[in-house]
Coordinates of C-alpha atoms in Angstrom, one line a residue:
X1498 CA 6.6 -38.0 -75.4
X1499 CA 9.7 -36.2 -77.3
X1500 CA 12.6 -35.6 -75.1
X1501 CA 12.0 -32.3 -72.9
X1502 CA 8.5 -31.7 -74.4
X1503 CA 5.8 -31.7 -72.0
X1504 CA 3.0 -33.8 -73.2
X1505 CA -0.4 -34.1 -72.7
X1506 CA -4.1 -33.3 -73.1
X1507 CA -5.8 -30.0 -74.8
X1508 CA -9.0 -29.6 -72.9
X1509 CA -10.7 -26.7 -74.8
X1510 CA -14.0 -24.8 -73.7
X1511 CA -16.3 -24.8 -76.1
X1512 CA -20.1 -23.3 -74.6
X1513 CA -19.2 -20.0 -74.1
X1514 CA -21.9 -18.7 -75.8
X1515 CA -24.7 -21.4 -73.8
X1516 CA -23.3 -22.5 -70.5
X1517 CA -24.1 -19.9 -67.4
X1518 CA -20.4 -21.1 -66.3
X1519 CA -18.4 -22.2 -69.5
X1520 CA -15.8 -24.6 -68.9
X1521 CA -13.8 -27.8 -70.5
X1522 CA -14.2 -30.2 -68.0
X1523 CA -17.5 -30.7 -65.6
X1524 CA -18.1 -32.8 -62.9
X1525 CA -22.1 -32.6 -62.8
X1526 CA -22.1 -36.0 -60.5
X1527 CA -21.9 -37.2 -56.7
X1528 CA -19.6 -39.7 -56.3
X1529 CA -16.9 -39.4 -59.0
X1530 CA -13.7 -39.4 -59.0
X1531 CA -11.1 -37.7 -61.7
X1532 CA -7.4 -38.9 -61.3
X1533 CA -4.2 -39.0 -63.5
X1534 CA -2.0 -41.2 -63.5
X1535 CA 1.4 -41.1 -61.0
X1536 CA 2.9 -38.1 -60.9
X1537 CA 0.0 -36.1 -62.8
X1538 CA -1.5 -36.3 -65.8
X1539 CA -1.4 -32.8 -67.6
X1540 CA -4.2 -31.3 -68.6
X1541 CA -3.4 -28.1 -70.9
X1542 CA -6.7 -25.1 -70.4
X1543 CA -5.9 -22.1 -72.0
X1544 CA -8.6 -20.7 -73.0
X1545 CA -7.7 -18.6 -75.7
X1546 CA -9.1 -14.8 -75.5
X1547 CA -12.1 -13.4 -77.3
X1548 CA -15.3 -11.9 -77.4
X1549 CA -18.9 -13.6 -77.1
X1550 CA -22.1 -11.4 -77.6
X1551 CA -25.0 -11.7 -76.0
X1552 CA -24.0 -14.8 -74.1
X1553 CA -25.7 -16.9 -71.5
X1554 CA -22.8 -15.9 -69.1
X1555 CA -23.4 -12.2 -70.0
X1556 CA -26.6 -11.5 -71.6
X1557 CA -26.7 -8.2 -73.5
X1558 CA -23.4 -7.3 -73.7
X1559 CA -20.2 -8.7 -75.2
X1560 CA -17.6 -10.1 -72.6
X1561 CA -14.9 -12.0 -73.2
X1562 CA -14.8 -15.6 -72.0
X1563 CA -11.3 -17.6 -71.7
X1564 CA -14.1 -20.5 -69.3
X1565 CA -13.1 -22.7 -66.5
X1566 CA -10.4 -25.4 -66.7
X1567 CA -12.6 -27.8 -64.3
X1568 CA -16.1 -27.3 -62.6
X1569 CA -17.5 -28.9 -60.3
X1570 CA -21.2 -28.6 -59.9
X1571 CA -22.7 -27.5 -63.2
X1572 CA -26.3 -27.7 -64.3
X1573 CA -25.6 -28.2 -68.4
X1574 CA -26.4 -32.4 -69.0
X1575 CA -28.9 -35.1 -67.9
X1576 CA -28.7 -34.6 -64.5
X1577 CA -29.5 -30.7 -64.9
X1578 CA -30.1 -28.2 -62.0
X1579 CA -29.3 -31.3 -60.1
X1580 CA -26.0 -31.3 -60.6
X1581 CA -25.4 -27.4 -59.4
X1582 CA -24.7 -29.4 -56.1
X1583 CA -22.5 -32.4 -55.7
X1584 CA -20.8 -34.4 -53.1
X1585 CA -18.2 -37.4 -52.6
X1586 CA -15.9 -36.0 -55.3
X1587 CA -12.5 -36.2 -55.7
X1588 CA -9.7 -34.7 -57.9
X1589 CA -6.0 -35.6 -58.0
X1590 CA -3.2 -36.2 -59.9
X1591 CA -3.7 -33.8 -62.2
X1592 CA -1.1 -30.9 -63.9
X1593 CA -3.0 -28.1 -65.3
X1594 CA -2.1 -25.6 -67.5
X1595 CA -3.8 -22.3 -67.2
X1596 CA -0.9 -21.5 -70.5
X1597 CA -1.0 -17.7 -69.8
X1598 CA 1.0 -15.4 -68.3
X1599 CA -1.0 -15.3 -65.0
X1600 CA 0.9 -13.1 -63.5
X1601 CA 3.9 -12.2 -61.0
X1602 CA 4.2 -11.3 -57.6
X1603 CA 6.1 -8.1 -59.5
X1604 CA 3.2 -6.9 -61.7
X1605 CA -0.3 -6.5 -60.4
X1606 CA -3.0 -6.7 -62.6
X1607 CA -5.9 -4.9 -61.5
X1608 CA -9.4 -7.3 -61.1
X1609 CA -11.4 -6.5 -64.2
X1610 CA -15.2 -7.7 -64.5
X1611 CA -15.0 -9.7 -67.5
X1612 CA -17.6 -7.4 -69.8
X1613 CA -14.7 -4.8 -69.6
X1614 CA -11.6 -6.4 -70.3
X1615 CA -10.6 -5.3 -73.9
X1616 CA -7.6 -6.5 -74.5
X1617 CA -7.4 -10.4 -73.1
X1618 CA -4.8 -8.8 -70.1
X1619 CA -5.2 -8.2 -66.5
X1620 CA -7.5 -10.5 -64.0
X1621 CA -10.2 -12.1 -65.9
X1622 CA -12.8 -13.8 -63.7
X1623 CA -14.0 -15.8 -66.6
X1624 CA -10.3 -18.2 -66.7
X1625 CA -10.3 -20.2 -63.0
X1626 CA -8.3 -23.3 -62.5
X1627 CA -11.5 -25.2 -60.5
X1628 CA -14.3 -23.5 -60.2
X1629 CA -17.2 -24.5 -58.0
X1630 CA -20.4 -23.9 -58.6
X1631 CA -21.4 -20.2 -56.9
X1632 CA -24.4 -20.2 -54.5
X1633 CA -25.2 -24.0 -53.4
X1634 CA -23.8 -26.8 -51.5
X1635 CA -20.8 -29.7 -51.6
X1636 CA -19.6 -32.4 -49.1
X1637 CA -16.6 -34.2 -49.1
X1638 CA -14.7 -32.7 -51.7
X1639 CA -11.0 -33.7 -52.2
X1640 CA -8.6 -31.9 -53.9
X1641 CA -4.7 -34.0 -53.9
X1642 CA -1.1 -34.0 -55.6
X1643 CA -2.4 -31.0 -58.2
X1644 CA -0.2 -29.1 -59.7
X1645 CA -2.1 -26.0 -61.2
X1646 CA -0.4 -22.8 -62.9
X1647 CA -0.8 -20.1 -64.9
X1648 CA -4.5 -18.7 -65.2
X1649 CA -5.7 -15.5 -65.5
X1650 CA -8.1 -15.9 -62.0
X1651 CA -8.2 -17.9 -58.7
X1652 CA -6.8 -21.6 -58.8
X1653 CA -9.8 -23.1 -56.6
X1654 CA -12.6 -20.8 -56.0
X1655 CA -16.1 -21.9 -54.4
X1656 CA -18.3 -18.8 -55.1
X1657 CA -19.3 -18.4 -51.7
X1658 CA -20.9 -22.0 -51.9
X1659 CA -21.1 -23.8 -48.2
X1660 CA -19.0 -27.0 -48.1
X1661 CA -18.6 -29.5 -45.6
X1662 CA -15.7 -31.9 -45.5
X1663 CA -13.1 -30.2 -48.4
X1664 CA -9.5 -31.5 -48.4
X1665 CA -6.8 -29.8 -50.4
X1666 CA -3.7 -31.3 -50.0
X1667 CA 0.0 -31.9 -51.3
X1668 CA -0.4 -29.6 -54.2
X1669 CA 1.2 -26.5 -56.0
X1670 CA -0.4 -23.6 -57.1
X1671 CA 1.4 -20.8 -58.8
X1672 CA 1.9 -17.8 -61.2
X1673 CA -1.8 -16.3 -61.2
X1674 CA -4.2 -14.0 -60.4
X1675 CA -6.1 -13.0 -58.0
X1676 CA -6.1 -15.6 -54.6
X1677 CA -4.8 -19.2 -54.7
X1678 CA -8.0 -20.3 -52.6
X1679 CA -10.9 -18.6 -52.0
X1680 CA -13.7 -20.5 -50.2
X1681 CA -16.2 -20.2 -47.9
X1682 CA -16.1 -23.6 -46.2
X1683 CA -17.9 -24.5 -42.8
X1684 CA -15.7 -27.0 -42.8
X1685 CA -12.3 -27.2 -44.5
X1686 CA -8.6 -28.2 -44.3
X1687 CA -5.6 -26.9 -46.4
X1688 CA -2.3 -29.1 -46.1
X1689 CA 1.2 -29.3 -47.0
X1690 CA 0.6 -27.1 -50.2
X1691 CA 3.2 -24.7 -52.1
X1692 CA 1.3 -22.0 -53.0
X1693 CA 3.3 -18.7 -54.5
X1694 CA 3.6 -16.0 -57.3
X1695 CA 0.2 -14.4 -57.2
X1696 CA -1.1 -11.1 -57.3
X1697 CA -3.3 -10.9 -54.1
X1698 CA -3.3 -13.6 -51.3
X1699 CA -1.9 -17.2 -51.2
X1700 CA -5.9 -17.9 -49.7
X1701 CA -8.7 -15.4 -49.0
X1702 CA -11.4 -17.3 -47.2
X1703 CA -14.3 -16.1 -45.6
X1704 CA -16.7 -17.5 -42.1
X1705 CA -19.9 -16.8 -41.4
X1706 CA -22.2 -17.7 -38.0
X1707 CA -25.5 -18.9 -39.4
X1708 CA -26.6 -21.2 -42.2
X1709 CA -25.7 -23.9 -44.0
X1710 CA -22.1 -22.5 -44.0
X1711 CA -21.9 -21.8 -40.6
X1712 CA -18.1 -22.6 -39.6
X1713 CA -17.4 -26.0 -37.9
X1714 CA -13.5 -25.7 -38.7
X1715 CA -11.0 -23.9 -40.9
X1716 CA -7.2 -25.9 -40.7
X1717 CA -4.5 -24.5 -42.5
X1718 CA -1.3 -26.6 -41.6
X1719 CA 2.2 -27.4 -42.9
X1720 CA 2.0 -25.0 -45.9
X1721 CA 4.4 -22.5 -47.5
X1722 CA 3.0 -19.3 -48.8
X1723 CA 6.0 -17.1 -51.1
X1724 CA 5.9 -13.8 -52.8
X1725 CA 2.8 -12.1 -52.1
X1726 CA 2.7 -8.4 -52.8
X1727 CA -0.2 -8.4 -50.3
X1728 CA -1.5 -10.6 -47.4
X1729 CA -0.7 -14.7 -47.2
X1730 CA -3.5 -15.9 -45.6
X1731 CA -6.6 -13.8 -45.5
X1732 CA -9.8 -15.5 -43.1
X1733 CA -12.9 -12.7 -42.7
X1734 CA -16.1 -12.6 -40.8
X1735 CA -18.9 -12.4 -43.5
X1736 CA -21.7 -11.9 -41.4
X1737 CA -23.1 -10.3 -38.3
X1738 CA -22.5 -13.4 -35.8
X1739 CA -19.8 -14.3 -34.0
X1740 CA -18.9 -17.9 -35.6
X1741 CA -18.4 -20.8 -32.9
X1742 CA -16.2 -22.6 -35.0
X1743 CA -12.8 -22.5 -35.0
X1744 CA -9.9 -20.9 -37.3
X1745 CA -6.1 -23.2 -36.9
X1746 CA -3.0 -21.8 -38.3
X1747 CA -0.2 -24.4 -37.2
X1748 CA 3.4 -24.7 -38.7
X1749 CA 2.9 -22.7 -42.3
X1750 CA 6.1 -21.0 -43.7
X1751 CA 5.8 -17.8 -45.4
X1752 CA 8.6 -16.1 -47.4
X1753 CA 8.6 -13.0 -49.2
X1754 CA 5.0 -11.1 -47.8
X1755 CA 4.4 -8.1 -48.8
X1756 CA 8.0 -6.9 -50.0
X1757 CA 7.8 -6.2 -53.5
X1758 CA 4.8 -3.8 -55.0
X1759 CA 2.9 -3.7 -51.2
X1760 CA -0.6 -3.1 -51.4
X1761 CA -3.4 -4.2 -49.2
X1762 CA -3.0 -5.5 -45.8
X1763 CA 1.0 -5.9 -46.1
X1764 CA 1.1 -9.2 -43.7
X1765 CA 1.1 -12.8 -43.7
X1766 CA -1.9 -13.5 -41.7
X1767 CA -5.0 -11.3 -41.9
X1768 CA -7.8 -11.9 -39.4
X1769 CA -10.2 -9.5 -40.4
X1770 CA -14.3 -8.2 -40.8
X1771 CA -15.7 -8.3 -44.1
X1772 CA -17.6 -5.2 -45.0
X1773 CA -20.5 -4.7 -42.0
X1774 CA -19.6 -8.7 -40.6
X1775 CA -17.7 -9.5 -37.5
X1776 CA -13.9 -11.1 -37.3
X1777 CA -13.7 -14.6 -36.4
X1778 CA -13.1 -15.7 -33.1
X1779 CA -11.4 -18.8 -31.4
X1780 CA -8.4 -18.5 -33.7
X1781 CA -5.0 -20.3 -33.2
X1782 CA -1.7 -19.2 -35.1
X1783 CA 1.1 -21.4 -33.8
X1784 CA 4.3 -23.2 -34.8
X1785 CA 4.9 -20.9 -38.2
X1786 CA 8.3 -19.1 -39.7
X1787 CA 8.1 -15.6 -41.3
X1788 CA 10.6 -15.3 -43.5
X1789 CA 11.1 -11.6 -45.0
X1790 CA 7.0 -10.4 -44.2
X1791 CA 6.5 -6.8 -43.6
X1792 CA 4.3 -7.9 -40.7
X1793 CA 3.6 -11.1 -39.4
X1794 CA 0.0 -10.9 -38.6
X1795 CA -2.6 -8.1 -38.5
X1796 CA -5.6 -9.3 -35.9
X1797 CA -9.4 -8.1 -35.8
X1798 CA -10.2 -11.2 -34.2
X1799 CA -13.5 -11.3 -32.1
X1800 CA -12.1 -13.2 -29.0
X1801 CA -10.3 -16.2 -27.4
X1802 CA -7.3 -16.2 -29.8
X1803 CA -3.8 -17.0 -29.3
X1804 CA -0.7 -16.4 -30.8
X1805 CA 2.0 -18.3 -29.7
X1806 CA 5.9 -20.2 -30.7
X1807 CA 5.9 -18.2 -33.9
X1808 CA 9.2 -17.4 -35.3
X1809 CA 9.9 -14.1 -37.4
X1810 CA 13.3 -13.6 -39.5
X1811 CA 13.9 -10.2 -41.0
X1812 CA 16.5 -10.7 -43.5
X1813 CA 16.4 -9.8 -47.5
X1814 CA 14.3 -7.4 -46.7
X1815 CA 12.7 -4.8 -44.1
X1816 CA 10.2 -5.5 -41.8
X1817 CA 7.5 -2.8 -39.9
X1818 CA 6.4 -4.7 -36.9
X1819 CA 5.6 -8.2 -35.8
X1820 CA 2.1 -7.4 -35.2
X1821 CA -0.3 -4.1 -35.7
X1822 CA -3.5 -3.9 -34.7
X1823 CA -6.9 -1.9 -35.9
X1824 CA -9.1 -1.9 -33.0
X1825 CA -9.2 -2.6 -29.6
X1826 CA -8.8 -6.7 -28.4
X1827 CA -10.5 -8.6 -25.7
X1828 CA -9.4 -12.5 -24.8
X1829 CA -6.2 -12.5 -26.7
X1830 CA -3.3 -14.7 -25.8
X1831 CA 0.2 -13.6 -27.3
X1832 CA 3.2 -15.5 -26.2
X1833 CA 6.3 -17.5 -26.5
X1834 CA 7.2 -15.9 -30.1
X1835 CA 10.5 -15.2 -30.9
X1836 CA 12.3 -13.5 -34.1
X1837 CA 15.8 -12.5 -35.2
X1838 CA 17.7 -10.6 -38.3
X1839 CA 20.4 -12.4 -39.8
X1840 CA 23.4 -10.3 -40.7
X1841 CA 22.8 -9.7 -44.2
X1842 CA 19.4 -7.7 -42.7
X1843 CA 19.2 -3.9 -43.6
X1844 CA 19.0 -1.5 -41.2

């Protein structure tokens, strides 16, 4: 490799037109594994913009398509709607390259369906980082050591698929639209990742009570979430049952929530419903640092929570409250949480 390039390999989409989810790399398998070598291998996705008529994606109209970087779960290939739903699969060591402008925590694109994006800007839902196959079922999915920046749409994104036993670990994702994760796991933990720069949510993750996705566990520990114009971490209640699994937010560090173009929810943690569904309950949020949030945590949360040895810092910026609230609490624990402004803070 040249000195100071950064070298690699172009993996181009190229079944825009025939794949229902068009993508360069697909894992339609159980038990593979795709790894780079030490420290990642980079993989370069961009996608370039245009217009498809009359695709499989998008029958009858014309939409543009950037497709996936990586699927897993596709039903294109031998194994064919078999392969929609995959388990014992792992991805690591891997650098990819989204290669647009995703965005910045300063300029929020608004979400466009792809059929109506006209000129290859804004949020396009066609150009994810890893995609997972929408509507069906995964087990033991690892994601580790990724590096992934730079797409138009979420970095890992399930589809509202149920998955039991996902890892995503000691990885970075940054400069994009839309969430970092977003994932409806029964069963899923998030560790020591940097996640940053996007225009919604570091992760937006949803629970539901019944089903195959019924929550087991949700374990988000040991990450940093920085500069987020809206909410850090983002866990609703997508149905009408209160889940009996539980939610653990332990030691994260968030930096920068909320303070520069503020829309949404303006807090680092968001325990909320979801349309008609109820909030989770059985929710921990301990051990984490808020540095420079507007708020630290807005709850809905349906019951036996608690909220304790957090530490808030106002300092760059100004802060509203430690915590607001939207409707009225039973079986709620808030205690041993402490905060300070440095002197630098504005009034």
């Amino acid at each position: 490799c040249p000195t100071s390039a950064v070298c690699g390999y172009v993996v181009k989409t190229s079944d825009q037109m025939t794949a229902l989810a068009p993508a360069a790399v697909k894992i339609r398998y159980s038990n593979v594994t795709l790894t780079g070598d030490a420290p990642q291998t980079n993989l370069f996705c961009r996608g370039a913009w245009s217009n498809y008529s009359n695709s499989v994606a998008f029958p009858g109209q014309t939409a543009e398509i950037r497709g996936f970087c990586l699927t897993i779960g596709d039903n294109g290939g031998a194994n064919g709607s078999r392969g929609e739903a995959v388990s014992n699969v792992t991805v690591a060591k891997l650098h990819l390259y989204g290669m647009t402008n995703g965005n910045t925590y300063t300029n929020n694109y608004n979400q466009t369906s792809a059929p109506l994006i006209t000129t290859g800007d804004g949020w396009d839902e066609t150009h994810k980082a890893i995609y997972m196959w929408a509507n069906s079922s995964f087990s033991n999915i690892t994601i580790d050591s990724m590096i992934i920046q730079d797409f138009k749409g979420e970095n890992i994104y399930s589809g509202g698929s149920a998955i039991t036993g996902m890892v995503i670990s000691n990885s970075t994702l940054t400069n994009y639209n839309s969430d970092g994760i977003s994932i409806q796991a029964n069963s899923l933990q998030v560790l020591n990742n940097t996640i940053s720069n996007g225009s919604n949510a570091a992760i937006e993750n949803s629970t539901v009570s019944m089903g195959p996705g019924a929550l087991q566990q949700q374990l988000y520990q040991n990450n940093t979430f920085s500069f987020f114009p809206r909410e850090g971490l983002v866990v609703v209640g997508g149905d009408g049952g209160v889940a009996a699994g539980t939610v653990q937010i332990i030691g994260n560090y968030f930096d920068t929530i909320a303070q520069v173009n503020p829309s949404g929810a303006t807090t680092a943690i968001y325990i909320a419903t979801q349309g008609s569904g109820v909030p989770p309950a059985n929710v921990s949020i301990t051990g984490n640092t808020c540095h420079d949030c507007f708020t630290f945590a807005l709850l809905q949360s349906s019951g036996n929570t608690t909220v304790s040895g957090n530490t808030f810092i106002v300092d760059k910026y100004r802060c509203y409250a430690f915590f607001t609230f939207m409707n009225a609490l039973n079986g709620i624990t808030i205690a041993n949480n402490t905060g300070f402004a440095t002197a630098k803070a504005p009034a």
